[in-house]
PDB file of C-alpha atoms in Angstrom:
ATOM      1  CA  MET A   1     -58.425  34.405  16.123  1.00 93.00           C
ATOM      2  CA  LEU A   2     -60.275  32.255  13.590  1.00 96.00           C
ATOM      3  CA  VAL A   3     -60.908  28.537  13.273  1.00 97.00           C
ATOM      4  CA  ARG A   4     -58.653  28.420  10.186  1.00 97.00           C
ATOM      5  CA  ASP A   5     -55.769  29.568  12.401  1.00 95.00           C
ATOM      6  CA  ALA A   6     -56.287  26.829  14.987  1.00 95.00           C
ATOM      7  CA  MET A   7     -57.605  23.831  13.074  1.00 95.00           C
ATOM      8  CA  SER A   8     -55.623  20.767  12.184  1.00 93.00           C
ATOM      9  CA  THR A   9     -55.498  20.223   8.453  1.00 91.00           C
ATOM     10  CA  VAL A  10     -54.693  16.544   8.997  1.00 83.00           C
ATOM     11  CA  VAL A  11     -58.123  15.093   8.303  1.00 92.00           C
ATOM     12  CA  LEU A  12     -58.309  11.356   8.766  1.00 95.00           C
ATOM     13  CA  THR A  13     -61.076  10.015   6.550  1.00 95.00           C
ATOM     14  CA  ILE A  14     -62.467   6.504   6.954  1.00 97.00           C
ATOM     15  CA  GLY A  15     -65.403   4.572   5.584  1.00 96.00           C
ATOM     16  CA  PRO A  16     -68.371   3.190   7.489  1.00 96.00           C
ATOM     17  CA  ALA A  17     -67.111  -0.398   7.099  1.00 96.00           C
ATOM     18  CA  HIS A  18     -63.886   0.216   9.012  1.00 97.00           C
ATOM     19  CA  THR A  19     -63.833  -1.705  12.265  1.00 98.00           C
ATOM     20  CA  LEU A  20     -63.352   0.229  15.464  1.00 98.00           C
ATOM     21  CA  ARG A  21     -59.922  -1.388  15.860  1.00 98.00           C
ATOM     22  CA  GLN A  22     -58.909  -0.212  12.377  1.00 98.00           C
ATOM     23  CA  ALA A  23     -60.209   3.272  13.118  1.00 98.00           C
ATOM     24  CA  ALA A  24     -58.384   3.368  16.462  1.00 98.00           C
ATOM     25  CA  ALA A  25     -55.133   2.235  14.841  1.00 98.00           C
ATOM     26  CA  LEU A  26     -55.386   4.922  12.157  1.00 98.00           C
ATOM     27  CA  MET A  27     -56.241   7.592  14.724  1.00 96.00           C
ATOM     28  CA  ALA A  28     -53.299   6.545  16.913  1.00 96.00           C
ATOM     29  CA  ALA A  29     -50.889   6.523  13.959  1.00 96.00           C
ATOM     30  CA  ARG A  30     -51.953  10.040  12.953  1.00 94.00           C
ATOM     31  CA  ARG A  31     -52.164  11.201  16.572  1.00 92.00           C
ATOM     32  CA  VAL A  32     -55.709  12.533  16.137  1.00 92.00           C
ATOM     33  CA  GLY A  33     -58.784  12.144  18.317  1.00 93.00           C
ATOM     34  CA  ALA A  34     -61.396  11.961  15.582  1.00 96.00           C
ATOM     35  CA  ALA A  35     -61.973  10.625  12.099  1.00 96.00           C
ATOM     36  CA  VAL A  36     -64.307  11.929   9.436  1.00 96.00           C
ATOM     37  CA  VAL A  37     -66.566   9.128   8.245  1.00 96.00           C
ATOM     38  CA  LEU A  38     -67.629   9.414   4.620  1.00 92.00           C
ATOM     39  CA  ASP A  39     -70.629   7.301   3.763  1.00 86.00           C
ATOM     40  CA  PRO A  40     -71.635   7.818   0.129  1.00 80.00           C
ATOM     41  CA  ASP A  41     -74.645   5.509   0.538  1.00 80.00           C
ATOM     42  CA  ALA A  42     -75.983   7.557   3.442  1.00 72.00           C
ATOM     43  CA  GLY A  43     -75.069  10.744   1.599  1.00 68.00           C
ATOM     44  CA  GLY A  44     -73.273  12.487   4.370  1.00 84.00           C
ATOM     45  CA  ILE A  45     -70.320  13.222   6.532  1.00 92.00           C
ATOM     46  CA  GLY A  46     -70.111  11.898  10.064  1.00 93.00           C
ATOM     47  CA  ILE A  47     -67.549  11.826  12.834  1.00 96.00           C
ATOM     48  CA  LEU A  48     -66.118   9.010  14.918  1.00 97.00           C
ATOM     49  CA  THR A  49     -64.203  10.069  18.014  1.00 96.00           C
ATOM     50  CA  GLU A  50     -61.962   8.351  20.508  1.00 95.00           C
ATOM     51  CA  ARG A  51     -64.827   8.689  22.994  1.00 95.00           C
ATOM     52  CA  ASP A  52     -67.107   6.693  20.665  1.00 97.00           C
ATOM     53  CA  ILE A  53     -64.546   3.887  20.534  1.00 98.00           C
ATOM     54  CA  LEU A  54     -64.004   4.012  24.299  1.00 97.00           C
ATOM     55  CA  ASN A  55     -67.751   3.814  24.950  1.00 97.00           C
ATOM     56  CA  SER A  56     -68.053   0.754  22.714  1.00 98.00           C
ATOM     57  CA  VAL A  57     -65.146  -1.047  24.370  1.00 97.00           C
ATOM     58  CA  GLY A  58     -66.496  -0.075  27.790  1.00 97.00           C
ATOM     59  CA  LEU A  59     -69.766  -1.793  26.891  1.00 97.00           C
ATOM     60  CA  GLY A  60     -67.838  -4.973  26.138  1.00 98.00           C
ATOM     61  CA  GLN A  61     -68.310  -4.769  22.385  1.00 98.00           C
ATOM     62  CA  ASN A  62     -65.679  -6.366  20.165  1.00 98.00           C
ATOM     63  CA  PRO A  63     -63.648  -3.670  18.351  1.00 98.00           C
ATOM     64  CA  ASP A  64     -62.866  -6.198  15.596  1.00 98.00           C
ATOM     65  CA  ALA A  65     -66.558  -6.805  14.933  1.00 98.00           C
ATOM     66  CA  GLU A  66     -68.016  -3.332  15.491  1.00 98.00           C
ATOM     67  CA  HIS A  67     -68.041  -1.037  12.478  1.00 97.00           C
ATOM     68  CA  ALA A  68     -67.640   2.713  12.387  1.00 97.00           C
ATOM     69  CA  SER A  69     -71.115   3.077  10.900  1.00 94.00           C
ATOM     70  CA  ALA A  70     -72.727   1.871  14.144  1.00 95.00           C
ATOM     71  CA  HIS A  71     -70.874   4.446  16.250  1.00 96.00           C
ATOM     72  CA  THR A  72     -70.654   7.451  13.935  1.00 94.00           C
ATOM     73  CA  THR A  73     -72.350  10.691  14.842  1.00 91.00           C
ATOM     74  CA  THR A  74     -74.220  11.780  11.753  1.00 89.00           C
ATOM     75  CA  ASP A  75     -76.046  14.766  13.234  1.00 89.00           C
ATOM     76  CA  VAL A  76     -72.878  16.827  12.982  1.00 91.00           C
ATOM     77  CA  VAL A  77     -72.356  20.492  13.727  1.00 92.00           C
ATOM     78  CA  PHE A  78     -69.846  21.879  11.245  1.00 95.00           C
ATOM     79  CA  ALA A  79     -67.622  24.916  11.614  1.00 97.00           C
ATOM     80  CA  ALA A  80     -66.540  27.297   8.893  1.00 97.00           C
ATOM     81  CA  PRO A  81     -62.894  28.370   8.631  1.00 97.00           C
ATOM     82  CA  SER A  82     -64.066  31.954   9.167  1.00 97.00           C
ATOM     83  CA  TRP A  83     -65.698  31.250  12.550  1.00 98.00           C
ATOM     84  CA  THR A  84     -64.044  32.811  15.555  1.00 97.00           C
ATOM     85  CA  LEU A  85     -62.631  30.486  18.179  1.00 97.00           C
ATOM     86  CA  GLU A  86     -65.307  31.825  20.524  1.00 97.00           C
ATOM     87  CA  GLU A  87     -68.009  30.645  18.113  1.00 97.00           C
ATOM     88  CA  ALA A  88     -66.380  27.202  17.877  1.00 97.00           C
ATOM     89  CA  ALA A  89     -66.018  26.939  21.662  1.00 97.00           C
ATOM     90  CA  ARG A  90     -69.638  27.987  22.130  1.00 97.00           C
ATOM     91  CA  ALA A  91     -70.833  25.322  19.652  1.00 97.00           C
ATOM     92  CA  MET A  92     -68.757  22.667  21.425  1.00 97.00           C
ATOM     93  CA  ALA A  93     -69.995  23.659  24.863  1.00 96.00           C
ATOM     94  CA  HIS A  94     -73.611  23.803  23.689  1.00 96.00           C
ATOM     95  CA  GLY A  95     -73.420  20.424  21.928  1.00 94.00           C
ATOM     96  CA  GLY A  96     -71.268  18.662  24.516  1.00 93.00           C
ATOM     97  CA  PHE A  97     -68.553  17.570  22.096  1.00 93.00           C
ATOM     98  CA  ARG A  98     -64.835  18.219  21.671  1.00 94.00           C
ATOM     99  CA  HIS A  99     -64.309  18.213  17.885  1.00 96.00           C
ATOM    100  CA  LEU A 100     -65.787  20.175  14.994  1.00 96.00           C
ATOM    101  CA  ILE A 101     -65.331  19.237  11.361  1.00 96.00           C
ATOM    102  CA  VAL A 102     -64.410  22.351   9.403  1.00 97.00           C
ATOM    103  CA  LEU A 103     -66.160  22.585   6.033  1.00 95.00           C
ATOM    104  CA  ASP A 104     -65.304  24.859   3.167  1.00 94.00           C
ATOM    105  CA  ARG A 105     -67.642  24.516   0.154  1.00 90.00           C
ATOM    106  CA  ASP A 106     -68.915  21.139   1.421  1.00 85.00           C
ATOM    107  CA  GLU A 107     -65.374  19.739   1.717  1.00 89.00           C
ATOM    108  CA  ALA A 108     -63.807  18.746   5.039  1.00 91.00           C
ATOM    109  CA  VAL A 109     -60.702  20.948   5.205  1.00 94.00           C
ATOM    110  CA  GLY A 110     -59.850  20.477   8.856  1.00 95.00           C
ATOM    111  CA  ILE A 111     -60.869  19.568  12.359  1.00 96.00           C
ATOM    112  CA  VAL A 112     -60.739  21.893  15.317  1.00 97.00           C
ATOM    113  CA  SER A 113     -60.666  20.466  18.818  1.00 95.00           C
ATOM    114  CA  VAL A 114     -60.917  21.865  22.304  1.00 94.00           C
ATOM    115  CA  ARG A 115     -57.180  21.233  22.587  1.00 92.00           C
ATOM    116  CA  ASP A 116     -56.530  23.360  19.479  1.00 94.00           C
ATOM    117  CA  ILE A 117     -58.514  26.225  20.980  1.00 95.00           C
ATOM    118  CA  ILE A 118     -56.706  25.975  24.306  1.00 93.00           C
ATOM    119  CA  ARG A 119     -53.328  26.028  22.530  1.00 91.00           C
ATOM    120  CA  CYS A 120     -54.306  29.281  20.853  1.00 91.00           C
ATOM    121  CA  TRP A 121     -55.785  30.935  23.921  1.00 88.00           C
ATOM    122  CA  ALA A 122     -53.236  29.856  26.530  1.00 84.00           C
ATOM    123  CA  PRO A 123     -50.250  31.858  25.193  1.00 69.00           C
ATOM    124  CA  ALA A 124     -52.338  35.017  24.879  1.00 60.00           C
ATOM    125  CA  ARG A 125     -53.647  34.626  28.425  1.00 58.00           C
ATOM    126  CA  ASP A 126     -50.124  33.930  29.755  1.00 56.00           C
ATOM    127  CA  GLN A 127     -48.879  37.178  28.231  1.00 55.00           C
ATOM    128  CA  VAL A 128     -51.755  39.144  29.756  1.00 54.00           C
ATOM    129  CA  ALA A 129     -50.967  37.647  33.172  1.00 54.00           C
ATOM    130  CA  LEU A 130     -47.318  38.693  32.837  1.00 52.00           C
ATOM    131  CA  LEU A 131     -48.369  42.291  32.192  1.00 53.00           C
ATOM    132  CA  HIS A 132     -50.346  42.515  35.447  1.00 51.00           C
TER     133      HIS A 132
END
């Protein structure tokens, strides 16, 4: 199975000036665990995850004063829609993260998460177990 088959095509895009509270509210409303951060001044695509927000709050930082730009991962590993789920899982395990932005011709077309991969693999594994 390929990343394109598992990825979410709901891509929440925010700017670097969004506060962490604004980002969290948007992520909660869309029921997603990550937002793509587009920063035209920095010339790149980054990612802000629920873990980034949790770490900031855990440090006692004010989510109304902290901006996405200060917590965005900019050294991002991207997936292609044609990657296998094994390739995506390997990249996540190697990098220690749970979300991959999926790029097609330099455009964010989706996000694939560990949860997405598990959803795809679990039914197949359940059927194999039933056969034995």
